[in-house]
mmCIF file of C-alpha atoms and ligand atoms in Angstrom:
data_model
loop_
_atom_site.group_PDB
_atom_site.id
_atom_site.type_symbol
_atom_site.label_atom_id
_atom_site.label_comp_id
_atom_site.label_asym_id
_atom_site.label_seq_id
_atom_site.Cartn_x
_atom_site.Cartn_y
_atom_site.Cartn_z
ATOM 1 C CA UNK A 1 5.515 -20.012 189.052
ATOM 2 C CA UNK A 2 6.392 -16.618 190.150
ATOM 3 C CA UNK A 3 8.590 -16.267 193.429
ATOM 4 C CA UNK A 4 6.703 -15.444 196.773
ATOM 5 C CA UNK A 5 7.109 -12.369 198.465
ATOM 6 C CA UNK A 6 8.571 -13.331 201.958
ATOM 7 C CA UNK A 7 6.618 -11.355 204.943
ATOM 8 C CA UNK A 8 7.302 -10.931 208.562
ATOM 9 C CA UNK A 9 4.699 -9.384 211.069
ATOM 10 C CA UNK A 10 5.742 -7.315 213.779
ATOM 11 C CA UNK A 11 3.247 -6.759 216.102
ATOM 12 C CA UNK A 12 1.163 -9.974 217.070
ATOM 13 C CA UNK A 13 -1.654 -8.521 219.618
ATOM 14 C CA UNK A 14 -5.171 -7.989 219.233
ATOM 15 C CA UNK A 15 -5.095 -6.857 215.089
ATOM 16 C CA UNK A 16 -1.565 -8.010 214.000
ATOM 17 C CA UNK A 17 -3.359 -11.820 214.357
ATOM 18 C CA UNK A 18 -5.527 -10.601 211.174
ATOM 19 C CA UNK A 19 -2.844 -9.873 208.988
ATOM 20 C CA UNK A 20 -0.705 -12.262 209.781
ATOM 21 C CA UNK A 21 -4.217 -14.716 208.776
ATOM 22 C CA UNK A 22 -4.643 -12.690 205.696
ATOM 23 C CA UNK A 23 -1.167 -12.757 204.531
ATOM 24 C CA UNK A 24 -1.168 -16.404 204.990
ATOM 25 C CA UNK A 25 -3.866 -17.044 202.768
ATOM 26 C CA UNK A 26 -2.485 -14.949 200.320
ATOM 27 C CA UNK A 27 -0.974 -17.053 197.325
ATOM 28 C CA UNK A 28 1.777 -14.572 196.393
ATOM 29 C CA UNK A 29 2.821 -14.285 199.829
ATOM 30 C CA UNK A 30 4.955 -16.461 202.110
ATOM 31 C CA UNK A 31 4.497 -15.767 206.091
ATOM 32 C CA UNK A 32 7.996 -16.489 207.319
ATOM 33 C CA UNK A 33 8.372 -14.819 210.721
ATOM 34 C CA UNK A 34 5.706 -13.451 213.366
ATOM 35 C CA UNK A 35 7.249 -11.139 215.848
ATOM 36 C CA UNK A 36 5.846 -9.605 219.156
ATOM 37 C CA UNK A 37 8.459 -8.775 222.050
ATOM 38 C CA UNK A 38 5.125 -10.710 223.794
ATOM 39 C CA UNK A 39 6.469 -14.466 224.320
ATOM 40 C CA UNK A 40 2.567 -15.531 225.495
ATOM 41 C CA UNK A 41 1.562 -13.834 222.246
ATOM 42 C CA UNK A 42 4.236 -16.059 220.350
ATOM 43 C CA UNK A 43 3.329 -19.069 221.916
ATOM 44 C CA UNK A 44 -0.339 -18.558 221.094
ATOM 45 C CA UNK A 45 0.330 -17.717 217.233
ATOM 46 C CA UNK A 46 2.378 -20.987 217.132
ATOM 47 C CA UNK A 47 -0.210 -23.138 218.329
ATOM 48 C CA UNK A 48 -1.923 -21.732 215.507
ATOM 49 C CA UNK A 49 0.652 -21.172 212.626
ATOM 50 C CA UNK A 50 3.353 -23.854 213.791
ATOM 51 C CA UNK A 51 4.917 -23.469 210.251
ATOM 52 C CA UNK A 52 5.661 -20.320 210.749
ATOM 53 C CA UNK A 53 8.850 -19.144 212.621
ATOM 54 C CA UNK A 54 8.718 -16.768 215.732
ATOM 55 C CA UNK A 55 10.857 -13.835 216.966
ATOM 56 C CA UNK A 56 11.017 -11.435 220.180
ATOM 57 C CA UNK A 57 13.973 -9.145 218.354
ATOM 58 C CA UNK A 58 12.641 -6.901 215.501
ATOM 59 C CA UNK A 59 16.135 -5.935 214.357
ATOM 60 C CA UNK A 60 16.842 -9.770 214.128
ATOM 61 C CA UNK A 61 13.476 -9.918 211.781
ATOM 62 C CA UNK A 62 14.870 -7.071 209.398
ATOM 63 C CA UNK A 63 18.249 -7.897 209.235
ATOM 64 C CA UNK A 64 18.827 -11.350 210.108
ATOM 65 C CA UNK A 65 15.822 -13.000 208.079
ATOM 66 C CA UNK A 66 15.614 -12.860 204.438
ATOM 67 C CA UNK A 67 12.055 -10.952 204.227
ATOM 68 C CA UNK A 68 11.008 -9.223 201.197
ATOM 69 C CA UNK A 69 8.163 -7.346 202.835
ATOM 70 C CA UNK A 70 7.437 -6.373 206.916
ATOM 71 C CA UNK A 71 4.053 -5.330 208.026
ATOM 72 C CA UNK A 72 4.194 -3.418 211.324
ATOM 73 C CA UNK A 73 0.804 -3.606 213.861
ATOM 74 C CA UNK A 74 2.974 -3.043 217.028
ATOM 75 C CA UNK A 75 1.116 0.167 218.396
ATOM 76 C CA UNK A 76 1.179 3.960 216.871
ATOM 77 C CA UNK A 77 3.936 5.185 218.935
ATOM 78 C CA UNK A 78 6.492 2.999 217.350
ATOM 79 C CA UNK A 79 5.298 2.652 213.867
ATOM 80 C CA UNK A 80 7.346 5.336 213.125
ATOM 81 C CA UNK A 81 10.842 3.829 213.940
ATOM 82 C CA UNK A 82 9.632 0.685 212.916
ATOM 83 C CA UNK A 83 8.571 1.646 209.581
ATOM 84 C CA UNK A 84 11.942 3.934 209.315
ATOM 85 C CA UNK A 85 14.218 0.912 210.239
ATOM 86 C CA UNK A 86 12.256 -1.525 207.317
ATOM 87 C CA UNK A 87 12.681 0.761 204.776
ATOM 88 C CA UNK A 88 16.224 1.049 205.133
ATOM 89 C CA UNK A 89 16.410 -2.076 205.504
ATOM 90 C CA UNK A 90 15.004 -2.149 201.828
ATOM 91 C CA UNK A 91 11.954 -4.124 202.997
ATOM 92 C CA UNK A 92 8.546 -3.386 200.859
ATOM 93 C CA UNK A 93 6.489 -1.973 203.990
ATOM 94 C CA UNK A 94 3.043 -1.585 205.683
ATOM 95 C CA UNK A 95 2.186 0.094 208.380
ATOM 96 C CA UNK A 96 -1.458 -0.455 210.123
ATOM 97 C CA UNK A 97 -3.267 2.640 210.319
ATOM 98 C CA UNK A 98 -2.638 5.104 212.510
ATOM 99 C CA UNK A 99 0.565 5.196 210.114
ATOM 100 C CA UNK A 100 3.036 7.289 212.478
ATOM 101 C CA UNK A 101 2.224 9.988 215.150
ATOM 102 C CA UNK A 102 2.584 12.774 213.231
ATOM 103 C CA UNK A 103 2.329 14.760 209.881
ATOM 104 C CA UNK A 104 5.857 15.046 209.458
ATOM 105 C CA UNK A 105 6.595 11.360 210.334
ATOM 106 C CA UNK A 106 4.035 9.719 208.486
ATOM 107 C CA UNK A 107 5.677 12.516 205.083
ATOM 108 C CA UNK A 108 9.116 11.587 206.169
ATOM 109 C CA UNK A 109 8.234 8.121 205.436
ATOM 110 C CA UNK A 110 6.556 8.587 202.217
ATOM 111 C CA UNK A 111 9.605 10.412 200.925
ATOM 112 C CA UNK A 112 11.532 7.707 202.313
ATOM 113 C CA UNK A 113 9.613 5.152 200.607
ATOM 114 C CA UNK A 114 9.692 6.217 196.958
ATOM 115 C CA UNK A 115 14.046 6.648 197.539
ATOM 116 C CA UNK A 116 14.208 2.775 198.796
ATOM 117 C CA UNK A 117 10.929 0.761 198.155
ATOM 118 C CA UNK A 118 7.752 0.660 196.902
ATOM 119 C CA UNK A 119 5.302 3.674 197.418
HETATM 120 N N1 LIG B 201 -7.368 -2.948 217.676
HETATM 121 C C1 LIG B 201 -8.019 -2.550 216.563
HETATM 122 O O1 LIG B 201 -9.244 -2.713 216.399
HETATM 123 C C2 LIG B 201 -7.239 -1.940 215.441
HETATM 124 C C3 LIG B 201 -7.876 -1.720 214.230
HETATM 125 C C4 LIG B 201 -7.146 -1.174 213.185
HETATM 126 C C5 LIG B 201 -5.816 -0.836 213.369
HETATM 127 N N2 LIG B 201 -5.232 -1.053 214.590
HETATM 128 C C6 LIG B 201 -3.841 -0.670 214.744
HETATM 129 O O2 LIG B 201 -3.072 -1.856 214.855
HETATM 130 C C7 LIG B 201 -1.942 -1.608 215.691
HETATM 131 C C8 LIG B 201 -1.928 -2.636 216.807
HETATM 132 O O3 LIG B 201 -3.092 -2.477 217.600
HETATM 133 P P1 LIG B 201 -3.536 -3.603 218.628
HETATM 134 O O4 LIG B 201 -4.900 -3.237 219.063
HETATM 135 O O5 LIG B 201 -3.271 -4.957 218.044
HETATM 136 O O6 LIG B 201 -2.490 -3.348 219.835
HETATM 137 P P2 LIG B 201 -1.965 -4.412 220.899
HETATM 138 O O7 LIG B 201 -1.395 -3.592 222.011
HETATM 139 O O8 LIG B 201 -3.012 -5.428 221.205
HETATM 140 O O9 LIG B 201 -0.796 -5.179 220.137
HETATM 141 C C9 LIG B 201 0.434 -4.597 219.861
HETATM 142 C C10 LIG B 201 1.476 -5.697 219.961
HETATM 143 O O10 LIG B 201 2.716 -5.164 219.492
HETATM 144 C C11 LIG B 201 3.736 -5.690 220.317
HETATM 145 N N3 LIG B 201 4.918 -4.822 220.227
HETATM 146 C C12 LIG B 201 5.056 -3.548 220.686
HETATM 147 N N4 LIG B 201 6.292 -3.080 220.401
HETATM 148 C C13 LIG B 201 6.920 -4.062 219.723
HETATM 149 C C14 LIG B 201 8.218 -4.187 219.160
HETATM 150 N N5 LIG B 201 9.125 -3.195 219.224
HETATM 151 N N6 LIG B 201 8.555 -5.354 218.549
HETATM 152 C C15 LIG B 201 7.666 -6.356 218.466
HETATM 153 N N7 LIG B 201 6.422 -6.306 218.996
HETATM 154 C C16 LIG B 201 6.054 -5.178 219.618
HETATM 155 C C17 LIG B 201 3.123 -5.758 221.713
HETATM 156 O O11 LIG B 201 3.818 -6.691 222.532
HETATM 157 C C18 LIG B 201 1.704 -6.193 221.400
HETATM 158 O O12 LIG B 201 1.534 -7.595 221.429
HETATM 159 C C19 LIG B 201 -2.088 -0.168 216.219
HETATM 160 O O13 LIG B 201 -1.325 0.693 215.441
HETATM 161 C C20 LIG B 201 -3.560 0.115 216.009
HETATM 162 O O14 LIG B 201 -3.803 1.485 215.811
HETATM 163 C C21 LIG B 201 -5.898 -1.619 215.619
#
């Protein structure tokens, strides 16, 4: 059996719920860490994912968790650092859509993607 890609979620509000429910159910995947700086958001998601381990620190997610893969749904305005901070963290990354706040961000990201991860 292949190994599972390991996946955190930052961003647990109204849409990061359906990823992190869709990245469950993916066979390849494993969910390993839900993050929202949102403790009453936390505490909901465990009710419903108890399996799956919970975190208020995003920098703790990246670094201090052994992800493969981070999928940020925190809000537009800080996709961009978000997304910046995974990939040099050498995490595979996805962004919900909008993906950053600008042109340039959202190209600085691309480029930054095919030097460290996936594009
Ligand atoms: N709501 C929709 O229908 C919809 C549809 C498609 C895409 N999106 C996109 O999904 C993203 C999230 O939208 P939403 O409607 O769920 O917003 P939301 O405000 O309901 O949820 C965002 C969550 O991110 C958390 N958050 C913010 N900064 C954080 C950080 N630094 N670390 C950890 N958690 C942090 C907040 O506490 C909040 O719970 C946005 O980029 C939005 O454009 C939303």
């Amino acid at each position: 059996m292949s190994k599972k890609i390991k996946v955190g979620v930052a961003g647990c509000g109204y849409w990061g719920p359906n990823l992190i429910r869709n990245f469950r159910a993916l066979p390849d995947c494993q969910l390993k860490t839900m993050c929202d700086l949102n403790t009453a958001r936390l505490k909901h998601l465990k009710t419903l994912y108890p399996e799956v381990a919970s975190e208020t620190d995003y920098s703790h997610m990246l670094n201090g968790v052994n992800l493969d893969a981070v999928i940020i749904a925190t809000g537009v305005g800080s996709h961009y650092p978000m997304a910046k901070a995974a990939l040099l963290a050498g995490k595979h990354t996805f962004i919900e859509k909008p993906m950053a706040s600008s042109v340039e961000q959202c190209e600085e990201l691309v480029e930054l993607a095919k030097k460290t991860a996936w594009c």
